[in-house]
């Protein structure tokens, strides 16, 4: 894990100034900060270096994003390992693997890669979470305000979010367990916000002329359907927000996909015909947990960035009406 040990010895003068200076963080409510953040994530252009810590391992990523004529262009480059580059141009994504001299082409899945678990406008503070402005801080050389989102029970994680005071863009996020320990962290080490991003910063670093190209077929999603499945022990605050019949990669079988959310945490439940080799029980990657079980003739898997107890309870209590 990447850590920086800083020893601060503020003088009495600085301490006195802090006592009499205006409390900027208190002048804007946490709800207003979150609304500004949602807009900033959608509209901001930036370049920078991100440190992502997951499962006790840290990785550095160079990132760039720009919007022109409504088209989003992004580039993410791994700074260690095989030098993976992910380049998005609108709805198309190229995953460039220089060590294998190959490019995987797929459709954009509408999911933010760096900040995949930020609050939505549907979150109901006061019921499942409390949110508060904690203090002013500094991240990546920029003034920031720290927001804390605290969960009321064991079925969801808490969050800490550092927002740029000028733009409300998230400079750092932490996923927090019930005991206060950090599970995952995304932090900009340096960033340039809302300045012109050069075309070269968004272009591939390699000539892919002689690379092999592979097209990954998009997951086929039918129109929304009324599912015959319900969760008998759905944790308080969660509700079904969508239900689709879709085919998964590498298969023609239709799978029922039900999404449950409390406005911040979300759990996807996939229901398919059971096979003898289907996985069962728990699995974990960083802060994401999954649990699979056979219910009658169906294989049920619940997965989400929530505690293990949540996906286990949801998966084992899915029943057909």
mmCIF file of C-alpha atoms in Angstrom:
data_model
loop_
_atom_site.group_PDB
_atom_site.id
_atom_site.type_symbol
_atom_site.label_atom_id
_atom_site.label_comp_id
_atom_site.label_asym_id
_atom_site.label_seq_id
_atom_site.Cartn_x
_atom_site.Cartn_y
_atom_site.Cartn_z
ATOM 1 C CA UNK A 1 0.000 0.000 0.000
ATOM 2 C CA UNK A 2 1.235 3.463 -0.889
ATOM 3 C CA UNK A 3 1.606 5.626 2.186
ATOM 4 C CA UNK A 4 3.142 9.009 2.823
ATOM 5 C CA UNK A 5 4.219 9.788 6.357
ATOM 6 C CA UNK A 6 3.913 13.512 6.974
ATOM 7 C CA UNK A 7 4.957 15.248 10.167
ATOM 8 C CA UNK A 8 3.136 18.541 10.660
ATOM 9 C CA UNK A 9 4.043 21.083 13.335
ATOM 10 C CA UNK A 10 1.683 24.051 12.862
ATOM 11 C CA UNK A 11 2.838 27.250 14.505
ATOM 12 C CA UNK A 12 0.701 29.079 17.030
ATOM 13 C CA UNK A 13 0.068 31.740 14.371
ATOM 14 C CA UNK A 14 -1.413 29.234 11.909
ATOM 15 C CA UNK A 15 -3.478 27.676 14.694
ATOM 16 C CA UNK A 16 -4.895 31.071 15.642
ATOM 17 C CA UNK A 17 -5.711 31.886 12.002
ATOM 18 C CA UNK A 18 -7.553 28.574 11.664
ATOM 19 C CA UNK A 19 -9.752 29.524 14.612
ATOM 20 C CA UNK A 20 -10.819 32.866 13.174
ATOM 21 C CA UNK A 21 -10.961 32.008 9.445
ATOM 22 C CA UNK A 22 -14.446 31.417 7.927
ATOM 23 C CA UNK A 23 -15.590 27.785 7.865
ATOM 24 C CA UNK A 24 -16.013 27.408 4.112
ATOM 25 C CA UNK A 25 -17.029 23.756 4.380
ATOM 26 C CA UNK A 26 -19.994 24.710 6.585
ATOM 27 C CA UNK A 27 -21.335 27.256 4.089
ATOM 28 C CA UNK A 28 -22.502 24.513 1.685
ATOM 29 C CA UNK A 29 -24.609 21.581 2.839
ATOM 30 C CA UNK A 30 -23.576 17.962 2.114
ATOM 31 C CA UNK A 31 -26.540 17.468 -0.219
ATOM 32 C CA UNK A 32 -25.457 20.452 -2.309
ATOM 33 C CA UNK A 33 -21.908 19.102 -2.454
ATOM 34 C CA UNK A 34 -23.178 15.763 -3.751
ATOM 35 C CA UNK A 35 -25.321 17.440 -6.430
ATOM 36 C CA UNK A 36 -22.336 19.466 -7.587
ATOM 37 C CA UNK A 37 -20.195 16.319 -7.567
ATOM 38 C CA UNK A 38 -22.649 14.419 -9.790
ATOM 39 C CA UNK A 39 -22.531 17.224 -12.366
ATOM 40 C CA UNK A 40 -18.737 17.503 -12.179
ATOM 41 C CA UNK A 41 -18.174 13.777 -12.803
ATOM 42 C CA UNK A 42 -20.276 14.006 -15.980
ATOM 43 C CA UNK A 43 -18.804 17.204 -17.408
ATOM 44 C CA UNK A 44 -15.207 17.576 -16.195
ATOM 45 C CA UNK A 45 -12.155 17.279 -18.417
ATOM 46 C CA UNK A 46 -8.927 16.313 -16.689
ATOM 47 C CA UNK A 47 -5.462 14.784 -16.845
ATOM 48 C CA UNK A 48 -3.638 13.230 -13.941
ATOM 49 C CA UNK A 49 -2.191 10.270 -12.089
ATOM 50 C CA UNK A 50 -4.406 8.068 -9.949
ATOM 51 C CA UNK A 51 -3.311 5.679 -7.209
ATOM 52 C CA UNK A 52 -5.839 2.884 -6.768
ATOM 53 C CA UNK A 53 -5.538 0.565 -3.751
ATOM 54 C CA UNK A 54 -7.546 -2.652 -3.782
ATOM 55 C CA UNK A 55 -7.027 -5.872 -1.852
ATOM 56 C CA UNK A 56 -3.882 -4.475 -0.244
ATOM 57 C CA UNK A 57 -2.274 -3.831 -3.647
ATOM 58 C CA UNK A 58 -1.608 -0.407 -5.136
ATOM 59 C CA UNK A 59 -1.491 0.470 -8.820
ATOM 60 C CA UNK A 60 -0.751 3.751 -10.560
ATOM 61 C CA UNK A 61 -2.786 4.868 -13.564
ATOM 62 C CA UNK A 62 -2.306 7.781 -15.944
ATOM 63 C CA UNK A 63 -5.720 9.124 -16.899
ATOM 64 C CA UNK A 64 -7.088 11.710 -19.322
ATOM 65 C CA UNK A 65 -10.637 12.708 -20.225
ATOM 66 C CA UNK A 66 -12.139 15.269 -22.569
ATOM 67 C CA UNK A 67 -15.591 16.034 -23.995
ATOM 68 C CA UNK A 68 -16.049 17.558 -27.449
ATOM 69 C CA UNK A 69 -19.413 17.998 -29.191
ATOM 70 C CA UNK A 70 -20.999 15.736 -26.601
ATOM 71 C CA UNK A 71 -18.588 12.848 -27.277
ATOM 72 C CA UNK A 72 -16.559 11.572 -24.326
ATOM 73 C CA UNK A 73 -12.963 10.526 -24.980
ATOM 74 C CA UNK A 74 -10.911 8.869 -22.257
ATOM 75 C CA UNK A 75 -7.564 7.160 -21.840
ATOM 76 C CA UNK A 76 -6.334 5.065 -18.919
ATOM 77 C CA UNK A 77 -2.792 3.673 -18.904
ATOM 78 C CA UNK A 78 -1.439 1.225 -16.320
ATOM 79 C CA UNK A 79 1.969 2.362 -15.082
ATOM 80 C CA UNK A 80 3.096 -1.111 -14.033
ATOM 81 C CA UNK A 81 2.794 -4.610 -15.438
ATOM 82 C CA UNK A 82 1.934 -5.127 -19.089
ATOM 83 C CA UNK A 83 1.252 -1.442 -19.884
ATOM 84 C CA UNK A 84 -2.451 -1.964 -20.572
ATOM 85 C CA UNK A 85 -4.137 1.000 -22.245
ATOM 86 C CA UNK A 86 -7.899 1.527 -22.275
ATOM 87 C CA UNK A 87 -9.083 4.101 -24.788
ATOM 88 C CA UNK A 88 -12.688 5.190 -25.064
ATOM 89 C CA UNK A 89 -14.096 7.160 -27.974
ATOM 90 C CA UNK A 90 -17.800 7.683 -27.428
ATOM 91 C CA UNK A 91 -19.481 4.288 -27.217
ATOM 92 C CA UNK A 92 -16.454 2.259 -28.364
ATOM 93 C CA UNK A 93 -13.635 1.058 -26.126
ATOM 94 C CA UNK A 94 -10.231 -0.288 -27.214
ATOM 95 C CA UNK A 95 -8.247 -2.349 -24.698
ATOM 96 C CA UNK A 96 -4.669 -2.370 -25.972
ATOM 97 C CA UNK A 97 -2.381 -5.164 -24.725
ATOM 98 C CA UNK A 98 1.103 -4.239 -25.990
ATOM 99 C CA UNK A 99 2.781 -7.369 -24.602
ATOM 100 C CA UNK A 100 0.396 -9.542 -26.637
ATOM 101 C CA UNK A 101 0.266 -7.178 -29.609
ATOM 102 C CA UNK A 102 -3.518 -7.307 -29.532
ATOM 103 C CA UNK A 103 -6.519 -4.985 -29.224
ATOM 104 C CA UNK A 104 -9.865 -5.977 -27.753
ATOM 105 C CA UNK A 105 -12.784 -3.879 -29.028
ATOM 106 C CA UNK A 106 -15.974 -3.691 -26.986
ATOM 107 C CA UNK A 107 -18.926 -1.417 -26.396
ATOM 108 C CA UNK A 108 -18.931 1.074 -23.531
ATOM 109 C CA UNK A 109 -20.960 -0.316 -20.629
ATOM 110 C CA UNK A 110 -22.020 3.080 -19.225
ATOM 111 C CA UNK A 111 -20.080 2.458 -16.018
ATOM 112 C CA UNK A 112 -17.487 4.856 -14.620
ATOM 113 C CA UNK A 113 -14.224 2.997 -14.124
ATOM 114 C CA UNK A 114 -12.526 5.214 -11.543
ATOM 115 C CA UNK A 115 -15.505 6.232 -9.431
ATOM 116 C CA UNK A 116 -17.974 3.389 -9.782
ATOM 117 C CA UNK A 117 -19.608 3.749 -6.364
ATOM 118 C CA UNK A 118 -20.409 7.429 -5.961
ATOM 119 C CA UNK A 119 -23.823 8.365 -4.516
ATOM 120 C CA UNK A 120 -26.765 8.900 -6.845
ATOM 121 C CA UNK A 121 -29.641 11.336 -6.452
ATOM 122 C CA UNK A 122 -31.778 8.462 -5.154
ATOM 123 C CA UNK A 123 -29.859 7.988 -1.903
ATOM 124 C CA UNK A 124 -32.062 8.476 1.145
ATOM 125 C CA UNK A 125 -29.927 9.991 3.877
ATOM 126 C CA UNK A 126 -31.302 9.646 7.372
ATOM 127 C CA UNK A 127 -32.702 6.150 6.775
ATOM 128 C CA UNK A 128 -29.758 3.943 5.794
ATOM 129 C CA UNK A 129 -26.960 6.545 5.822
ATOM 130 C CA UNK A 130 -25.883 9.776 7.439
ATOM 131 C CA UNK A 131 -23.800 12.272 5.494
ATOM 132 C CA UNK A 132 -21.778 15.153 6.905
ATOM 133 C CA UNK A 133 -19.103 17.649 5.953
ATOM 134 C CA UNK A 134 -16.110 16.742 8.130
ATOM 135 C CA UNK A 135 -13.398 19.253 7.394
ATOM 136 C CA UNK A 136 -11.429 21.123 4.775
ATOM 137 C CA UNK A 137 -8.369 19.281 3.500
ATOM 138 C CA UNK A 138 -5.876 19.164 0.646
ATOM 139 C CA UNK A 139 -5.544 16.458 -2.038
ATOM 140 C CA UNK A 140 -3.288 16.446 -5.102
ATOM 141 C CA UNK A 141 -2.220 19.999 -4.324
ATOM 142 C CA UNK A 142 -5.811 21.288 -4.424
ATOM 143 C CA UNK A 143 -8.122 22.544 -1.686
ATOM 144 C CA UNK A 144 -10.728 19.927 -0.858
ATOM 145 C CA UNK A 145 -13.629 19.257 1.490
ATOM 146 C CA UNK A 146 -14.104 15.840 3.098
ATOM 147 C CA UNK A 147 -17.579 14.286 3.150
ATOM 148 C CA UNK A 148 -18.311 11.231 5.314
ATOM 149 C CA UNK A 149 -21.158 8.846 4.523
ATOM 150 C CA UNK A 150 -21.867 6.509 7.432
ATOM 151 C CA UNK A 151 -23.968 3.371 7.080
ATOM 152 C CA UNK A 152 -26.498 2.492 9.787
ATOM 153 C CA UNK A 153 -26.139 -1.282 9.566
ATOM 154 C CA UNK A 154 -23.901 -4.144 8.469
ATOM 155 C CA UNK A 155 -25.489 -4.507 5.033
ATOM 156 C CA UNK A 156 -23.676 -1.624 3.353
ATOM 157 C CA UNK A 157 -20.319 0.136 3.407
ATOM 158 C CA UNK A 158 -19.518 3.679 4.402
ATOM 159 C CA UNK A 159 -17.625 6.171 2.247
ATOM 160 C CA UNK A 160 -15.250 9.079 2.538
ATOM 161 C CA UNK A 161 -15.149 11.457 -0.419
ATOM 162 C CA UNK A 162 -12.764 14.372 -0.872
ATOM 163 C CA UNK A 163 -14.238 16.962 -3.267
ATOM 164 C CA UNK A 164 -12.367 19.749 -4.979
ATOM 165 C CA UNK A 165 -13.731 22.951 -3.415
ATOM 166 C CA UNK A 166 -13.694 24.814 -6.737
ATOM 167 C CA UNK A 167 -15.398 22.217 -8.953
ATOM 168 C CA UNK A 168 -16.745 19.519 -6.550
ATOM 169 C CA UNK A 169 -14.854 16.912 -8.586
ATOM 170 C CA UNK A 170 -13.939 13.817 -6.461
ATOM 171 C CA UNK A 171 -10.188 13.883 -5.864
ATOM 172 C CA UNK A 172 -10.193 10.889 -3.507
ATOM 173 C CA UNK A 173 -12.683 8.214 -2.450
ATOM 174 C CA UNK A 174 -12.498 5.508 0.188
ATOM 175 C CA UNK A 175 -14.763 2.518 0.763
ATOM 176 C CA UNK A 176 -15.095 1.953 4.520
ATOM 177 C CA UNK A 177 -15.956 -1.177 6.489
ATOM 178 C CA UNK A 178 -18.142 -1.190 9.603
ATOM 179 C CA UNK A 179 -15.009 -1.162 11.785
ATOM 180 C CA UNK A 180 -13.673 1.938 10.048
ATOM 181 C CA UNK A 181 -11.005 0.157 7.998
ATOM 182 C CA UNK A 182 -10.463 1.228 4.382
ATOM 183 C CA UNK A 183 -11.285 -1.508 1.859
ATOM 184 C CA UNK A 184 -10.567 0.357 -1.371
ATOM 185 C CA UNK A 185 -9.181 3.760 -2.244
ATOM 186 C CA UNK A 186 -8.928 5.863 -5.391
ATOM 187 C CA UNK A 187 -6.782 8.982 -5.071
ATOM 188 C CA UNK A 188 -5.398 11.484 -7.536
ATOM 189 C CA UNK A 189 -1.707 12.090 -6.860
ATOM 190 C CA UNK A 190 -1.767 14.998 -9.294
ATOM 191 C CA UNK A 191 -4.474 16.423 -11.539
ATOM 192 C CA UNK A 192 -5.205 19.233 -13.988
ATOM 193 C CA UNK A 193 -8.908 20.078 -14.082
ATOM 194 C CA UNK A 194 -10.989 21.696 -16.814
ATOM 195 C CA UNK A 195 -8.113 22.760 -19.025
ATOM 196 C CA UNK A 196 -7.696 21.807 -22.672
ATOM 197 C CA UNK A 197 -6.602 18.192 -23.096
ATOM 198 C CA UNK A 198 -4.370 17.692 -26.118
ATOM 199 C CA UNK A 199 -5.377 15.064 -28.684
ATOM 200 C CA UNK A 200 -2.044 13.298 -28.145
ATOM 201 C CA UNK A 201 -2.968 12.650 -24.504
ATOM 202 C CA UNK A 202 -5.989 10.645 -25.676
ATOM 203 C CA UNK A 203 -4.323 8.739 -28.524
ATOM 204 C CA UNK A 204 -2.755 5.243 -28.275
ATOM 205 C CA UNK A 205 0.883 5.186 -27.186
ATOM 206 C CA UNK A 206 1.574 2.308 -29.598
ATOM 207 C CA UNK A 207 1.134 1.758 -33.296
ATOM 208 C CA UNK A 208 -1.516 -0.953 -33.513
ATOM 209 C CA UNK A 209 -1.196 -1.464 -37.251
ATOM 210 C CA UNK A 210 0.283 -4.962 -36.869
ATOM 211 C CA UNK A 211 -1.690 -5.895 -33.757
ATOM 212 C CA UNK A 212 -4.383 -8.568 -33.766
ATOM 213 C CA UNK A 213 -7.876 -7.157 -33.284
ATOM 214 C CA UNK A 214 -10.667 -8.953 -31.453
ATOM 215 C CA UNK A 215 -14.286 -7.841 -31.235
ATOM 216 C CA UNK A 216 -16.155 -8.714 -28.073
ATOM 217 C CA UNK A 217 -19.862 -8.930 -28.760
ATOM 218 C CA UNK A 218 -21.923 -6.704 -26.520
ATOM 219 C CA UNK A 219 -24.089 -8.257 -23.872
ATOM 220 C CA UNK A 220 -27.532 -8.419 -25.420
ATOM 221 C CA UNK A 221 -30.177 -6.812 -23.249
ATOM 222 C CA UNK A 222 -33.843 -7.299 -24.040
ATOM 223 C CA UNK A 223 -36.431 -4.753 -23.047
ATOM 224 C CA UNK A 224 -37.288 -4.547 -19.377
ATOM 225 C CA UNK A 225 -39.355 -7.477 -18.179
ATOM 226 C CA UNK A 226 -41.554 -8.207 -15.175
ATOM 227 C CA UNK A 227 -39.610 -10.869 -13.304
ATOM 228 C CA UNK A 228 -41.356 -13.641 -11.402
ATOM 229 C CA UNK A 229 -38.568 -13.574 -8.793
ATOM 230 C CA UNK A 230 -38.621 -11.754 -5.447
ATOM 231 C CA UNK A 231 -36.200 -11.488 -2.543
ATOM 232 C CA UNK A 232 -37.930 -12.617 0.651
ATOM 233 C CA UNK A 233 -35.299 -11.109 3.001
ATOM 234 C CA UNK A 234 -34.187 -7.994 1.182
ATOM 235 C CA UNK A 235 -32.146 -5.763 3.543
ATOM 236 C CA UNK A 236 -33.968 -2.619 4.608
ATOM 237 C CA UNK A 237 -33.658 0.280 2.189
ATOM 238 C CA UNK A 238 -32.947 -1.787 -0.905
ATOM 239 C CA UNK A 239 -35.519 -1.984 -3.682
ATOM 240 C CA UNK A 240 -35.655 -3.478 -7.173
ATOM 241 C CA UNK A 241 -34.883 -0.745 -9.715
ATOM 242 C CA UNK A 242 -34.680 -2.803 -12.915
ATOM 243 C CA UNK A 243 -35.241 -6.262 -14.333
ATOM 244 C CA UNK A 244 -33.975 -7.466 -17.710
ATOM 245 C CA UNK A 245 -33.644 -10.659 -19.671
ATOM 246 C CA UNK A 246 -30.205 -10.725 -21.269
ATOM 247 C CA UNK A 247 -27.587 -13.019 -22.694
ATOM 248 C CA UNK A 248 -24.167 -13.176 -21.108
ATOM 249 C CA UNK A 249 -20.870 -13.237 -22.976
ATOM 250 C CA UNK A 250 -20.152 -16.588 -24.618
ATOM 251 C CA UNK A 251 -23.683 -17.916 -24.205
ATOM 252 C CA UNK A 252 -27.042 -17.718 -25.974
ATOM 253 C CA UNK A 253 -29.006 -18.559 -22.836
ATOM 254 C CA UNK A 254 -31.291 -15.853 -21.515
ATOM 255 C CA UNK A 255 -30.469 -14.824 -17.955
ATOM 256 C CA UNK A 256 -32.703 -12.810 -15.646
ATOM 257 C CA UNK A 257 -30.842 -9.801 -14.230
ATOM 258 C CA UNK A 258 -32.469 -7.953 -11.318
ATOM 259 C CA UNK A 259 -30.805 -4.836 -9.903
ATOM 260 C CA UNK A 260 -31.414 -3.842 -6.276
ATOM 261 C CA UNK A 261 -30.235 -0.493 -4.880
ATOM 262 C CA UNK A 262 -30.574 1.774 -1.870
ATOM 263 C CA UNK A 263 -29.419 4.793 -3.891
ATOM 264 C CA UNK A 264 -25.744 4.255 -3.078
ATOM 265 C CA UNK A 265 -25.024 0.535 -2.783
ATOM 266 C CA UNK A 266 -26.310 -1.800 -5.500
ATOM 267 C CA UNK A 267 -26.566 -5.564 -5.901
ATOM 268 C CA UNK A 268 -27.054 -7.412 -9.187
ATOM 269 C CA UNK A 269 -28.814 -10.778 -9.077
ATOM 270 C CA UNK A 270 -28.350 -13.124 -12.047
ATOM 271 C CA UNK A 271 -30.697 -16.100 -12.386
ATOM 272 C CA UNK A 272 -29.958 -18.849 -14.904
ATOM 273 C CA UNK A 273 -30.688 -22.527 -15.450
ATOM 274 C CA UNK A 274 -28.549 -24.559 -13.051
ATOM 275 C CA UNK A 275 -25.682 -26.734 -14.326
ATOM 276 C CA UNK A 276 -23.565 -29.281 -12.461
ATOM 277 C CA UNK A 277 -20.398 -27.184 -12.787
ATOM 278 C CA UNK A 278 -21.913 -23.920 -11.523
ATOM 279 C CA UNK A 279 -19.931 -22.157 -8.806
ATOM 280 C CA UNK A 280 -21.472 -22.081 -5.335
ATOM 281 C CA UNK A 281 -20.760 -20.118 -2.177
ATOM 282 C CA UNK A 282 -18.914 -16.828 -1.615
ATOM 283 C CA UNK A 283 -16.281 -15.013 -3.665
ATOM 284 C CA UNK A 284 -14.537 -11.668 -3.165
ATOM 285 C CA UNK A 285 -12.478 -9.191 -5.188
ATOM 286 C CA UNK A 286 -11.521 -6.088 -3.201
ATOM 287 C CA UNK A 287 -14.717 -4.555 -1.849
ATOM 288 C CA UNK A 288 -16.943 -6.525 -4.249
ATOM 289 C CA UNK A 289 -18.548 -9.690 -2.945
ATOM 290 C CA UNK A 290 -20.635 -12.361 -4.611
ATOM 291 C CA UNK A 291 -22.575 -15.380 -3.449
ATOM 292 C CA UNK A 292 -23.960 -18.208 -5.602
ATOM 293 C CA UNK A 293 -26.575 -20.790 -4.681
ATOM 294 C CA UNK A 294 -28.882 -23.263 -6.419
ATOM 295 C CA UNK A 295 -32.586 -22.546 -5.914
ATOM 296 C CA UNK A 296 -34.661 -25.364 -7.357
ATOM 297 C CA UNK A 297 -33.543 -25.719 -10.959
ATOM 298 C CA UNK A 298 -31.918 -22.303 -11.079
ATOM 299 C CA UNK A 299 -28.447 -20.968 -10.336
ATOM 300 C CA UNK A 300 -28.669 -17.645 -8.475
ATOM 301 C CA UNK A 301 -25.719 -15.265 -8.076
ATOM 302 C CA UNK A 302 -25.809 -11.971 -6.176
ATOM 303 C CA UNK A 303 -22.855 -9.604 -6.664
ATOM 304 C CA UNK A 304 -22.144 -6.057 -5.547
ATOM 305 C CA UNK A 305 -19.816 -3.654 -3.767
ATOM 306 C CA UNK A 306 -21.407 -4.503 -0.435
ATOM 307 C CA UNK A 307 -20.458 -6.687 2.554
ATOM 308 C CA UNK A 308 -20.487 -10.479 2.147
ATOM 309 C CA UNK A 309 -23.535 -10.766 4.447
ATOM 310 C CA UNK A 310 -25.613 -8.694 2.038
ATOM 311 C CA UNK A 311 -25.089 -10.761 -1.110
ATOM 312 C CA UNK A 312 -25.410 -14.020 0.865
ATOM 313 C CA UNK A 313 -28.760 -12.986 2.355
ATOM 314 C CA UNK A 314 -30.136 -11.763 -0.970
ATOM 315 C CA UNK A 315 -28.997 -14.798 -2.994
ATOM 316 C CA UNK A 316 -30.287 -17.378 -0.517
ATOM 317 C CA UNK A 317 -33.686 -15.706 -0.154
ATOM 318 C CA UNK A 318 -34.576 -15.337 -3.858
ATOM 319 C CA UNK A 319 -37.827 -17.151 -4.626
ATOM 320 C CA UNK A 320 -40.235 -17.404 -7.548
ATOM 321 C CA UNK A 321 -43.700 -16.052 -6.938
#
